[in-house]
Tab-separated table of C-alpha atoms and ligand atoms in Angstrom:
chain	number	residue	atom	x	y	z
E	1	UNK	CA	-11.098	-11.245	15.439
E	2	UNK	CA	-8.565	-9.562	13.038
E	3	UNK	CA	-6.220	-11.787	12.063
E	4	UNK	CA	-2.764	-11.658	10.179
E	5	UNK	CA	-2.328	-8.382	10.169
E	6	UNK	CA	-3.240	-6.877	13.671
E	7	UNK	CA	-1.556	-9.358	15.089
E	8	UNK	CA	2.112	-9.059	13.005
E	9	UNK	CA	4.349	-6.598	15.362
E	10	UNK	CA	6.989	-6.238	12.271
E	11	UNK	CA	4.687	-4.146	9.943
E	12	UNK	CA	3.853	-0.526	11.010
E	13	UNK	CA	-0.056	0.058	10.801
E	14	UNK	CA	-1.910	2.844	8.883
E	15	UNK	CA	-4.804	5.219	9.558
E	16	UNK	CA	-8.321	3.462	10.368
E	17	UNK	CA	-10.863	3.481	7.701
E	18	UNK	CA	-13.519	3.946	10.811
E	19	UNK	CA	-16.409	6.143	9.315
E	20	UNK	CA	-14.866	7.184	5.945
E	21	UNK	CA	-15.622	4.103	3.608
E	22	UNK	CA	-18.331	4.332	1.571
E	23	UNK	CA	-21.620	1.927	1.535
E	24	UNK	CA	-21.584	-0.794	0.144
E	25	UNK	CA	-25.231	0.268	-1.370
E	26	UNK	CA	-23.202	3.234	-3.215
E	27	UNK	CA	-24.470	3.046	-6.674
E	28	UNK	CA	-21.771	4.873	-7.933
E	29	UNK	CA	-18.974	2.648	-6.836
E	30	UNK	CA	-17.507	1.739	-9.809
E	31	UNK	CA	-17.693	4.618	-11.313
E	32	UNK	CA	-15.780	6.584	-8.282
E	33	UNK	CA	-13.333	3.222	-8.593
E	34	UNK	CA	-12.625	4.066	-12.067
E	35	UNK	CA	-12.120	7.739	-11.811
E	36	UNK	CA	-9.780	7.702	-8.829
E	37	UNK	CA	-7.741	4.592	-11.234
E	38	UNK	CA	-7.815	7.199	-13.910
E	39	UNK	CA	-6.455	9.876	-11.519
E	40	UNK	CA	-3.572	8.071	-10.268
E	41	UNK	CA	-2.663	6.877	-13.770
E	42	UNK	CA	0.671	5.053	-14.084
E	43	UNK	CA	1.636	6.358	-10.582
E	44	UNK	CA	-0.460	3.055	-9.040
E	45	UNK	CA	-0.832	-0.631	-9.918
E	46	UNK	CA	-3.133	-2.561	-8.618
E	47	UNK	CA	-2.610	-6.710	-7.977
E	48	UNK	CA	-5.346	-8.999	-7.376
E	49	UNK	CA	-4.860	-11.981	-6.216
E	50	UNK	CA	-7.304	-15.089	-7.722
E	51	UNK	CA	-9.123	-15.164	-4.801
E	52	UNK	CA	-10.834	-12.140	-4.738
E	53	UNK	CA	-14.068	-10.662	-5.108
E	54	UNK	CA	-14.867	-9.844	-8.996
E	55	UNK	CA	-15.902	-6.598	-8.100
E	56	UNK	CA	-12.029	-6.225	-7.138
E	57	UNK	CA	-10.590	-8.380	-9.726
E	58	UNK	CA	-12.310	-5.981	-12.161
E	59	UNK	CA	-9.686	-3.510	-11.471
E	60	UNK	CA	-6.473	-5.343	-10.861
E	61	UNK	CA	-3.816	-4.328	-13.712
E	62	UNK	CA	-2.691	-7.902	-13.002
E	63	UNK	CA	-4.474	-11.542	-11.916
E	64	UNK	CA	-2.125	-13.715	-10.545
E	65	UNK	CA	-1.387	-16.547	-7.712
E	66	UNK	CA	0.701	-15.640	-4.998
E	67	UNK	CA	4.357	-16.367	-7.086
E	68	UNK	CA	3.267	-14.167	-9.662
E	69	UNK	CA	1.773	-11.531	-7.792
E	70	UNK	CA	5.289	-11.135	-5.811
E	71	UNK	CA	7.016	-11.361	-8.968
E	72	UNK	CA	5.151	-8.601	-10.611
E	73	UNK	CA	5.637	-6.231	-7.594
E	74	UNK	CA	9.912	-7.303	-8.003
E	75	UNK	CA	10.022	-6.478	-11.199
E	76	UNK	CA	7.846	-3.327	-11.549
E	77	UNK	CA	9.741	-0.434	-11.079
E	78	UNK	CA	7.811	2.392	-12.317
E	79	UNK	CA	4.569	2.411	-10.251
E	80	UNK	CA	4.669	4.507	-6.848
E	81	UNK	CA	2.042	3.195	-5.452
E	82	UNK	CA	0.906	-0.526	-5.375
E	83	UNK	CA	-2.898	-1.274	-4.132
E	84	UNK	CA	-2.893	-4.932	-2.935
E	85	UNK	CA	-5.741	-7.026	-2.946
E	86	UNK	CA	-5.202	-10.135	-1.462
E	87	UNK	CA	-3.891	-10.454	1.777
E	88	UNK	CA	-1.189	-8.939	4.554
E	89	UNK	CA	1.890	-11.526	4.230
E	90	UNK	CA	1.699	-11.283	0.286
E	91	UNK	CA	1.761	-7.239	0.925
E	92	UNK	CA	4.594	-7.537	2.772
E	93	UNK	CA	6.253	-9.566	0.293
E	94	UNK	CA	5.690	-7.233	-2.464
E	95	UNK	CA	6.912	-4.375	0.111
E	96	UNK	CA	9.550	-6.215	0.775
E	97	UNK	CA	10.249	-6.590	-3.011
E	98	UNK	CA	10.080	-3.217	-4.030
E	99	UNK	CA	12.448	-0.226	-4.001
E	100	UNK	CA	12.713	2.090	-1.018
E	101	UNK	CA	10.231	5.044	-3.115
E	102	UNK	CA	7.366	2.070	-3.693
E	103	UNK	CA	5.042	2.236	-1.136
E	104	UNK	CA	2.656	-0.947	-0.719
E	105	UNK	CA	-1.528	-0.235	0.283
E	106	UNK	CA	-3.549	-2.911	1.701
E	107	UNK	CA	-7.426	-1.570	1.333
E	108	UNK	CA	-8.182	-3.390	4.294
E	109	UNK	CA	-5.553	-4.455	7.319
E	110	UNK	CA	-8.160	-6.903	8.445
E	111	UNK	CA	-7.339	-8.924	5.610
E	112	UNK	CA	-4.666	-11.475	6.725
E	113	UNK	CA	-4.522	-14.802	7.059
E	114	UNK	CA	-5.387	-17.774	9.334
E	115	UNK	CA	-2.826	-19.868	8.365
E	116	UNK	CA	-0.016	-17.288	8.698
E	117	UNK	CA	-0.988	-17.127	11.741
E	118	UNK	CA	-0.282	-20.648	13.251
E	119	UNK	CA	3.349	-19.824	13.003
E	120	UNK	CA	4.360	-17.207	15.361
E	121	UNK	CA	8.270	-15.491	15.058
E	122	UNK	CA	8.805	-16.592	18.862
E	123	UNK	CA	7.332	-20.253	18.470
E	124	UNK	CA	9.787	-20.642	15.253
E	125	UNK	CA	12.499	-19.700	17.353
E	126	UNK	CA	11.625	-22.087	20.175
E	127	UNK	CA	11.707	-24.872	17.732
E	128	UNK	CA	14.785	-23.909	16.188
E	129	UNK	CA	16.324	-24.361	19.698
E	130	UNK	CA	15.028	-27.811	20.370
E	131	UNK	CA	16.475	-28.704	16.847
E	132	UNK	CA	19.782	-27.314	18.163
E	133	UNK	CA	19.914	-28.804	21.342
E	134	UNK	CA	19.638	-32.566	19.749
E	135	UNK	CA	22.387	-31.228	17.201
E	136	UNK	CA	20.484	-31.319	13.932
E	137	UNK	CA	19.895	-27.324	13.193
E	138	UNK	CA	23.098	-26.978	11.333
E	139	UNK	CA	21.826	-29.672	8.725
E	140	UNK	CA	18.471	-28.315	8.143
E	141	UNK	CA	17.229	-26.353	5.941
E	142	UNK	CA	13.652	-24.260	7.105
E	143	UNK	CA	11.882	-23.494	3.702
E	144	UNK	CA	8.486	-21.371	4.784
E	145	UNK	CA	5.477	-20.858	2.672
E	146	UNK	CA	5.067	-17.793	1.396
E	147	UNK	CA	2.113	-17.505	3.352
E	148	UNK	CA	3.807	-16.909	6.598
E	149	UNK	CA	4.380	-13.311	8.358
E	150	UNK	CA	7.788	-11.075	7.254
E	151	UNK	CA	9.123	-12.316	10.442
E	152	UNK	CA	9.054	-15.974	9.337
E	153	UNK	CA	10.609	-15.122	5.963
E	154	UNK	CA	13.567	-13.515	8.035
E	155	UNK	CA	14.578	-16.154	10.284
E	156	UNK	CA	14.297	-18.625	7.371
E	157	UNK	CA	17.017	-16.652	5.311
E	158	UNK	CA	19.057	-15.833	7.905
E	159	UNK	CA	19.253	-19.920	8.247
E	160	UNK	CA	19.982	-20.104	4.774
E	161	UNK	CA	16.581	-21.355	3.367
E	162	UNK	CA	13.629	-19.957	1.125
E	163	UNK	CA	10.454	-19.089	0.398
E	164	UNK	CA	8.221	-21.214	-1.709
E	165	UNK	CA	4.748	-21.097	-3.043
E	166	UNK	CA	2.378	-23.575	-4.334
E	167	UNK	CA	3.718	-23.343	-7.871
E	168	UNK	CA	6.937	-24.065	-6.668
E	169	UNK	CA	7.174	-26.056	-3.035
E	170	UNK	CA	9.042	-29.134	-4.954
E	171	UNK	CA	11.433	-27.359	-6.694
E	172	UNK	CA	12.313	-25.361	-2.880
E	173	UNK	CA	12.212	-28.668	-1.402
E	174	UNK	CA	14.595	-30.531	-3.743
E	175	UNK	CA	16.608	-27.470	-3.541
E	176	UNK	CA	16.852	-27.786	0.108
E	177	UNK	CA	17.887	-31.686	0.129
E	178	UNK	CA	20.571	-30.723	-1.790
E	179	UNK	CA	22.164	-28.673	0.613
E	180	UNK	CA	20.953	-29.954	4.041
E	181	UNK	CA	19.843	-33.883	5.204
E	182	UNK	CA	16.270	-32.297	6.780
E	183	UNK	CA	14.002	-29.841	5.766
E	184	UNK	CA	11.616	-27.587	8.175
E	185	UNK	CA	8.694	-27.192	6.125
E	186	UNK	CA	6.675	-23.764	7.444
E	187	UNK	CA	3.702	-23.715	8.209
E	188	UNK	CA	1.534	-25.443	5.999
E	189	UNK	CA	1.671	-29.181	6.824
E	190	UNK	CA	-0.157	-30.012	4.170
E	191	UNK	CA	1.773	-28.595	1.327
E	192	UNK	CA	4.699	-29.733	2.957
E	193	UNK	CA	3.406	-33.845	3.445
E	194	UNK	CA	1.645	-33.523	-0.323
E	195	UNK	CA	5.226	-32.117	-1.412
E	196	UNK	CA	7.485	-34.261	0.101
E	197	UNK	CA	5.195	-37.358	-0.703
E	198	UNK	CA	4.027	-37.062	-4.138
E	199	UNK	CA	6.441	-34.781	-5.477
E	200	UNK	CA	9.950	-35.803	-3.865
E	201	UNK	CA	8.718	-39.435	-3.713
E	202	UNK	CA	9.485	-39.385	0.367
E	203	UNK	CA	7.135	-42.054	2.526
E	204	UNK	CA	4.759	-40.664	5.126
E	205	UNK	CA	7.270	-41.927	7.889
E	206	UNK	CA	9.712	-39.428	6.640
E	207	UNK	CA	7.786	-36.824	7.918
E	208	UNK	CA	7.017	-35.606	11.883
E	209	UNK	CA	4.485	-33.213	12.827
E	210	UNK	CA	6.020	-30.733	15.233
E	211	UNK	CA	3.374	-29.413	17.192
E	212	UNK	CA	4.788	-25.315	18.867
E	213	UNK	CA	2.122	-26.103	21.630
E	214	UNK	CA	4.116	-28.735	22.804
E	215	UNK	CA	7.352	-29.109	24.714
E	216	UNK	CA	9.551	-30.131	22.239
E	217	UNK	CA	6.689	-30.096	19.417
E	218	UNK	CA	5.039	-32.729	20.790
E	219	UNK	CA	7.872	-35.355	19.615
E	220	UNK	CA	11.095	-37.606	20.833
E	221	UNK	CA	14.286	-36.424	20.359
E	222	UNK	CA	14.704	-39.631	18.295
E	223	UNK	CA	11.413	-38.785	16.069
E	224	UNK	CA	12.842	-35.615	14.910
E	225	UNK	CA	16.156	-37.250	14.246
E	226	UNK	CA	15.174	-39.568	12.122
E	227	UNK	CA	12.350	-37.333	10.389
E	228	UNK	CA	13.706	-36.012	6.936
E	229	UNK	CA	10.765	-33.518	6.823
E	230	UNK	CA	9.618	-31.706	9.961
E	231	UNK	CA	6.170	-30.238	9.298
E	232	UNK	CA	4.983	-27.274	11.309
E	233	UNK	CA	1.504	-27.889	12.325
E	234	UNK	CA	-0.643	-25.205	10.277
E	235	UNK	CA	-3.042	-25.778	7.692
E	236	UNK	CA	-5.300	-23.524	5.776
E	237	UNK	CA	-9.091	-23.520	7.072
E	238	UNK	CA	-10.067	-23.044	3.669
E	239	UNK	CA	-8.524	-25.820	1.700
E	240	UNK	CA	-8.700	-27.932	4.897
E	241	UNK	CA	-12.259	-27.782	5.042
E	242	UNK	CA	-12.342	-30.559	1.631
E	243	UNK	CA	-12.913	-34.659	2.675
E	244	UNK	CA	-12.849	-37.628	0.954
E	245	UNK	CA	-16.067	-37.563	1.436
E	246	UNK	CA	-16.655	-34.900	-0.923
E	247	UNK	CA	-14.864	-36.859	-3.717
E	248	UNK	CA	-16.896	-39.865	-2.945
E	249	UNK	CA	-20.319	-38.044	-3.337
E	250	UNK	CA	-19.401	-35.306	-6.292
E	251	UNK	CA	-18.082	-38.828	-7.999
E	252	UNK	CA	-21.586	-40.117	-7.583
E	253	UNK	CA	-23.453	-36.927	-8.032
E	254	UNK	CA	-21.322	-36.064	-11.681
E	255	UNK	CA	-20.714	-38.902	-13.966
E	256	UNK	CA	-16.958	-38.917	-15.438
E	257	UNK	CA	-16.063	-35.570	-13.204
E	258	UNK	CA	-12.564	-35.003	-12.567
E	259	UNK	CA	-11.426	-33.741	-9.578
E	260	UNK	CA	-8.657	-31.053	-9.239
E	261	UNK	CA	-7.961	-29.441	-6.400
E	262	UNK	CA	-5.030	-27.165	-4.329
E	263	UNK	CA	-2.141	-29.036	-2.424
E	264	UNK	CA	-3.301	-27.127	0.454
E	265	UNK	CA	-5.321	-29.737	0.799
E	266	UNK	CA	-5.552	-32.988	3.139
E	267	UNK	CA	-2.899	-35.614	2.209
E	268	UNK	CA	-5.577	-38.101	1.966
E	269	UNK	CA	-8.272	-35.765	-0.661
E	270	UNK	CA	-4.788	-34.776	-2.731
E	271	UNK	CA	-4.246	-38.685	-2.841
E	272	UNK	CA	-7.820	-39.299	-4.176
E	273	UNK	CA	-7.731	-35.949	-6.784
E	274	UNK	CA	-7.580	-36.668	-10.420
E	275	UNK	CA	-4.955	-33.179	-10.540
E	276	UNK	CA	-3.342	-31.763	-8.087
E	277	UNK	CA	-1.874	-28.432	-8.732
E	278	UNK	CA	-1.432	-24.727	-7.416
E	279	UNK	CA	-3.823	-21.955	-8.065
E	280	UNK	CA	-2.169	-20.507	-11.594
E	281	UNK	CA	-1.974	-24.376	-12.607
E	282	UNK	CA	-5.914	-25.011	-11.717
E	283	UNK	CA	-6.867	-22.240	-13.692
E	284	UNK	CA	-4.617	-23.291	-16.653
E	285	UNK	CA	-5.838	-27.157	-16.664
E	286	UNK	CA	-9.949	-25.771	-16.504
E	287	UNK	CA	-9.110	-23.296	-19.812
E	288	UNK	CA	-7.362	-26.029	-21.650
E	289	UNK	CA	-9.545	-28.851	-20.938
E	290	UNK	CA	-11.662	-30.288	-23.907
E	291	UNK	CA	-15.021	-28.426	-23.979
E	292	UNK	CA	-17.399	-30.751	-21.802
E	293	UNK	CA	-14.901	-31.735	-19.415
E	294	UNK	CA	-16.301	-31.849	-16.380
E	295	UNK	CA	-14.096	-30.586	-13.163
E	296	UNK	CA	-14.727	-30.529	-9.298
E	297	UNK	CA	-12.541	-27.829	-7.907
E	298	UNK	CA	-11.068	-27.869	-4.094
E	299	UNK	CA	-9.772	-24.590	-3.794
E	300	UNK	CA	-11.589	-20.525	-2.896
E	301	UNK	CA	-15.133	-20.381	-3.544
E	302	UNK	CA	-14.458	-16.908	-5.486
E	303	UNK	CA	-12.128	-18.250	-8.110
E	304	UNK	CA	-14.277	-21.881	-8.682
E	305	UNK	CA	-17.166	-19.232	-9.395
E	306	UNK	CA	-15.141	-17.384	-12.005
E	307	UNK	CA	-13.767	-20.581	-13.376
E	308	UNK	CA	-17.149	-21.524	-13.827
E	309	UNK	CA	-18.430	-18.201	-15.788
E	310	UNK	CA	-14.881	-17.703	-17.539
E	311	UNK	CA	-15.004	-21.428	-19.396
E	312	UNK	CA	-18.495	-21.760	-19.980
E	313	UNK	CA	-18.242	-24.823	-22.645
E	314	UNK	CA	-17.147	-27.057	-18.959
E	315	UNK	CA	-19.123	-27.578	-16.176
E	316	UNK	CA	-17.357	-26.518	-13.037
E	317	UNK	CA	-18.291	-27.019	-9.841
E	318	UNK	CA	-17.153	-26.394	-6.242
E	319	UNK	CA	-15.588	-29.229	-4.324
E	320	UNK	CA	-17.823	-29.440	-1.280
E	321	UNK	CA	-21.903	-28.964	-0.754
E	322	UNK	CA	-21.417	-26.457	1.472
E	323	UNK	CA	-20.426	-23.167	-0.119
E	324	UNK	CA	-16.830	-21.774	1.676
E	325	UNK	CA	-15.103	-18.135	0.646
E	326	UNK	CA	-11.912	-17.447	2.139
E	327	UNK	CA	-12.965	-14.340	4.736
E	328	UNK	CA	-9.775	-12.457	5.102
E	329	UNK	CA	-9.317	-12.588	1.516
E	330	UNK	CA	-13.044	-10.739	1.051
E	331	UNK	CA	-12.393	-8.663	3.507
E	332	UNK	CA	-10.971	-6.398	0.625
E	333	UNK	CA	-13.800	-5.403	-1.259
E	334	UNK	CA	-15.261	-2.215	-3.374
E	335	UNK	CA	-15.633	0.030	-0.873
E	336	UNK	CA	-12.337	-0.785	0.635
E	337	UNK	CA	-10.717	-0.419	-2.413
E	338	UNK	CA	-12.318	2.924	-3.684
E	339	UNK	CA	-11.391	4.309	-0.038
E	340	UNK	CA	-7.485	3.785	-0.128
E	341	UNK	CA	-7.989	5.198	-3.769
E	342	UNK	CA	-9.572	8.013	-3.397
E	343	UNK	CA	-7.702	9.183	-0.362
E	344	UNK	CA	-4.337	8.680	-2.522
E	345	UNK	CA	-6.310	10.840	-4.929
E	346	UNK	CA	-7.223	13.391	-1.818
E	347	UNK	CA	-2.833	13.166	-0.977
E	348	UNK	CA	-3.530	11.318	1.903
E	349	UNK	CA	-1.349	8.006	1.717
E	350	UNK	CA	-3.363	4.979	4.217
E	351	UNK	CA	-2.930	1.436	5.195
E	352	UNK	CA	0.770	1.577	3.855
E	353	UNK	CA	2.270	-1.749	4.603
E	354	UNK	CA	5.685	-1.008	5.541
E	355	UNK	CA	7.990	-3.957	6.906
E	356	UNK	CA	10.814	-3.045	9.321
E	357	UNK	CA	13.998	-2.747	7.918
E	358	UNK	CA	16.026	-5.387	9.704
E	359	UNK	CA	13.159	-7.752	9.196
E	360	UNK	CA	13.035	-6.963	5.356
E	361	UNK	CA	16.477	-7.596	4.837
E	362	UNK	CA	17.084	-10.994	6.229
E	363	UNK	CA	13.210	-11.788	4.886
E	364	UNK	CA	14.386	-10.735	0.874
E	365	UNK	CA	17.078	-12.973	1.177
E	366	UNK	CA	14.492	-15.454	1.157
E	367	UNK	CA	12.177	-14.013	-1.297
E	368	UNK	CA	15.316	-13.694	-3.532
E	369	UNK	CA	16.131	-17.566	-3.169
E	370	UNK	CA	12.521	-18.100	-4.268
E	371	UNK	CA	13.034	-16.129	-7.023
E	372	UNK	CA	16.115	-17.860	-7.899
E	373	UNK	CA	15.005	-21.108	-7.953
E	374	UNK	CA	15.809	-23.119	-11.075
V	401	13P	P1	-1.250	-19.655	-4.159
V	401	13P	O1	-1.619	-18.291	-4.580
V	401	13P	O2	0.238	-19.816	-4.021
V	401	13P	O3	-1.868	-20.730	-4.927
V	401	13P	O4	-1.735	-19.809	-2.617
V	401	13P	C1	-2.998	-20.112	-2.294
V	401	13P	C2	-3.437	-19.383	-1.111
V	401	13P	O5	-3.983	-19.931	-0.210
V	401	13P	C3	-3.219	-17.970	-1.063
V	401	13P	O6	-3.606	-17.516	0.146
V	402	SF4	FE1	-4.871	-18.003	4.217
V	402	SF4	FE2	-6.163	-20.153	3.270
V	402	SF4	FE3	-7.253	-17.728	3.009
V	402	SF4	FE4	-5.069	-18.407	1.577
V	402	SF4	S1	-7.093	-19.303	1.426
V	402	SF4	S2	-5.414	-16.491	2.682
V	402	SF4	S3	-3.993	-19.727	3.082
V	402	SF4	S4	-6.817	-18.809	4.963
């Protein structure tokens, strides 16, 4: 099934990579990757996001989380073409982001994301509507991941809310208590329960899961008038997969590990983690741990392995027994990536992600508010 991004009607597609990508066997790979960088010079930047592939990562001009991926693509101005690899709502935030000449590539339009899609533009609306019928739109504020679709992002500036990512879902949140008495929190419930719990200090009861499968998300008129935090139910299937039981038996398997993992994550294994924090701030605690710390990491299987190879003085580990990579986001891999480059190369411009105008403009007001945070 392609997800994310064959299923998002607000992006327009771009030409099918059917029978021109090379093999993967291609011994010569890297060194067509490198001469088709070297031939696009400063006309192309490429972003990786920390949960790719290394054979992608090796090319990315810049490594970064989600927030700093989109706020490289706002604030470079110069490159005319931007290769991203990572997946189809974070490259229509950068297109978003960019000037009218800056035209965003996706190496693979396969690549989106499971999680984005749990929240669909129609179902938001829907539940907008039951929140206006009992009278309690007008003082809420919707703040949406940044791992929704461009579609999302729109309808949650044109009600006056933001974007957030990981690195910055309690600073969004606090943000949107000060200006409204409830927050819609799209459409990651657990970043939204781990926020408003152990970041804003809010009690579980606080918080009502509104289910878009539902009438009326599943919940009394009452429940979502006393809710402060109404959580769209969505959760990531990789940061999901993590248990207690995990913690329990990497505690028993690792003497004095600590465990750190993503607030993606259940309410109950955040709870239990020695560090909770959002991709940029997992890689940061790992690289300035003592040498022989010991960590057990709950996020991407692609980024624990680097963590692991990058800070070899610590032992790092993955979370769980059973190895997990994120599919969507290796979707993008060499071949992918030497395809979109080469054809740039060859004049021929494919899988531009381009998001419709009257959805980018309501969606950058959102994006902008993100930016803007304090
Ligand atoms: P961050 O990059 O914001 O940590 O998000 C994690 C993620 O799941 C990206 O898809
Ligand atoms: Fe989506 Fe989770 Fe993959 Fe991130 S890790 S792209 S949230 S499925």
């Amino acid at each position: 099934m392609l997800l994310g991004a064959a299923a998002d009607p607000n992006s327009e597609r771009g030409v099918s990579c059917e029978g021109q990508l090379p093999a993967a066997s291609d011994e010569s790979l890297v060194e067509r990757a490198i001469a088709a960088k070297k031939a696009l010079g400063s006309k192309a930047m490429v972003l990786g996001h920390h949960y790719q592939r290394d054979e992608v990562i090796a090319f990315a001009d810049i490594r970064g989380d989600s927030f700093k991926l989109a706020q490289a693509a706002a604030e470079n101005k110069q490159a005319e073409f931007i290769f991203f690899c990572g997946v189809h709502f974070m490259a229509e935030s950068a297109d978003i982001l960019t000037t009218d000449n800056q035209k965003v590539i996706l190496p693979d339009l396969a690549a989106g994301c499971s999680m984005a899609d749990m929240a669909t533009a129609s179902q938001v609306e829907d539940c907008w509507q039951v929140l206006n019928k009992i009278s309690v739109a007008g003082k809420t504020i919707p703040i949406t991941y940044m791992n929704s679709s461009a579609a999302i992002k729109a309808f949650t500036g044109k009600n006056n809310g933001a974007v957030c990512t990981s690195s910055n879902a309690a600073r969004a949140m606090k943000w949107a208590f000060e200006k409204g008495e409830k927050v819609l929190f799209l459409p990651d419930q657990h970043l939204g329960r781990n926020t408003a719990v152990l970041s804003l200090g809010l009690k579980l009861s606080d918080c009502v899961l509104y289910n878009p499968w539902k009438p009326n998300g599943g919940l009394t008129d009452d429940q979502i008038k006393n809710a402060k935090v109404i959580l769209w139910r969505g959760h990531c299937s990789v940061h999901g997969r993590f248990s207690l039981e995990n913690i329990k038996q990497v505690r028993e398997r690792i003497a004095g590990v600590k465990v750190l993992v993503h607030p993606e994550c259940q309410h109950d294994v955040v709870s239990n983690a020695d560090v909770v924090g959002s991709t940029e701030m997992i890689i940061k605690t790992v690289k300035e741990s003592a040498a022989g710390s010991k960590w057990a990491v709950g996020t991407e299987l692609n980024l624990v392995q680097r963590l692991a190879i990058e800070n070899p003085d610590k032992q790092v580990v993955f979370l769980d027994k059973t190895l997990c990579y994120c599919s969507t986001m290796n979707r993008i891999d060499l071949p992918h990536l030497v395809w979109a480059m080469e054809s740039l190369v060859g004049g021929q411009l494919v899988n531009q992600i381009k998001v419709k105008p009257e959805v980018a403009k309501y969606a950058k007001v959102a994006l902008d508010q993100m930016l803007a945070l304090p």
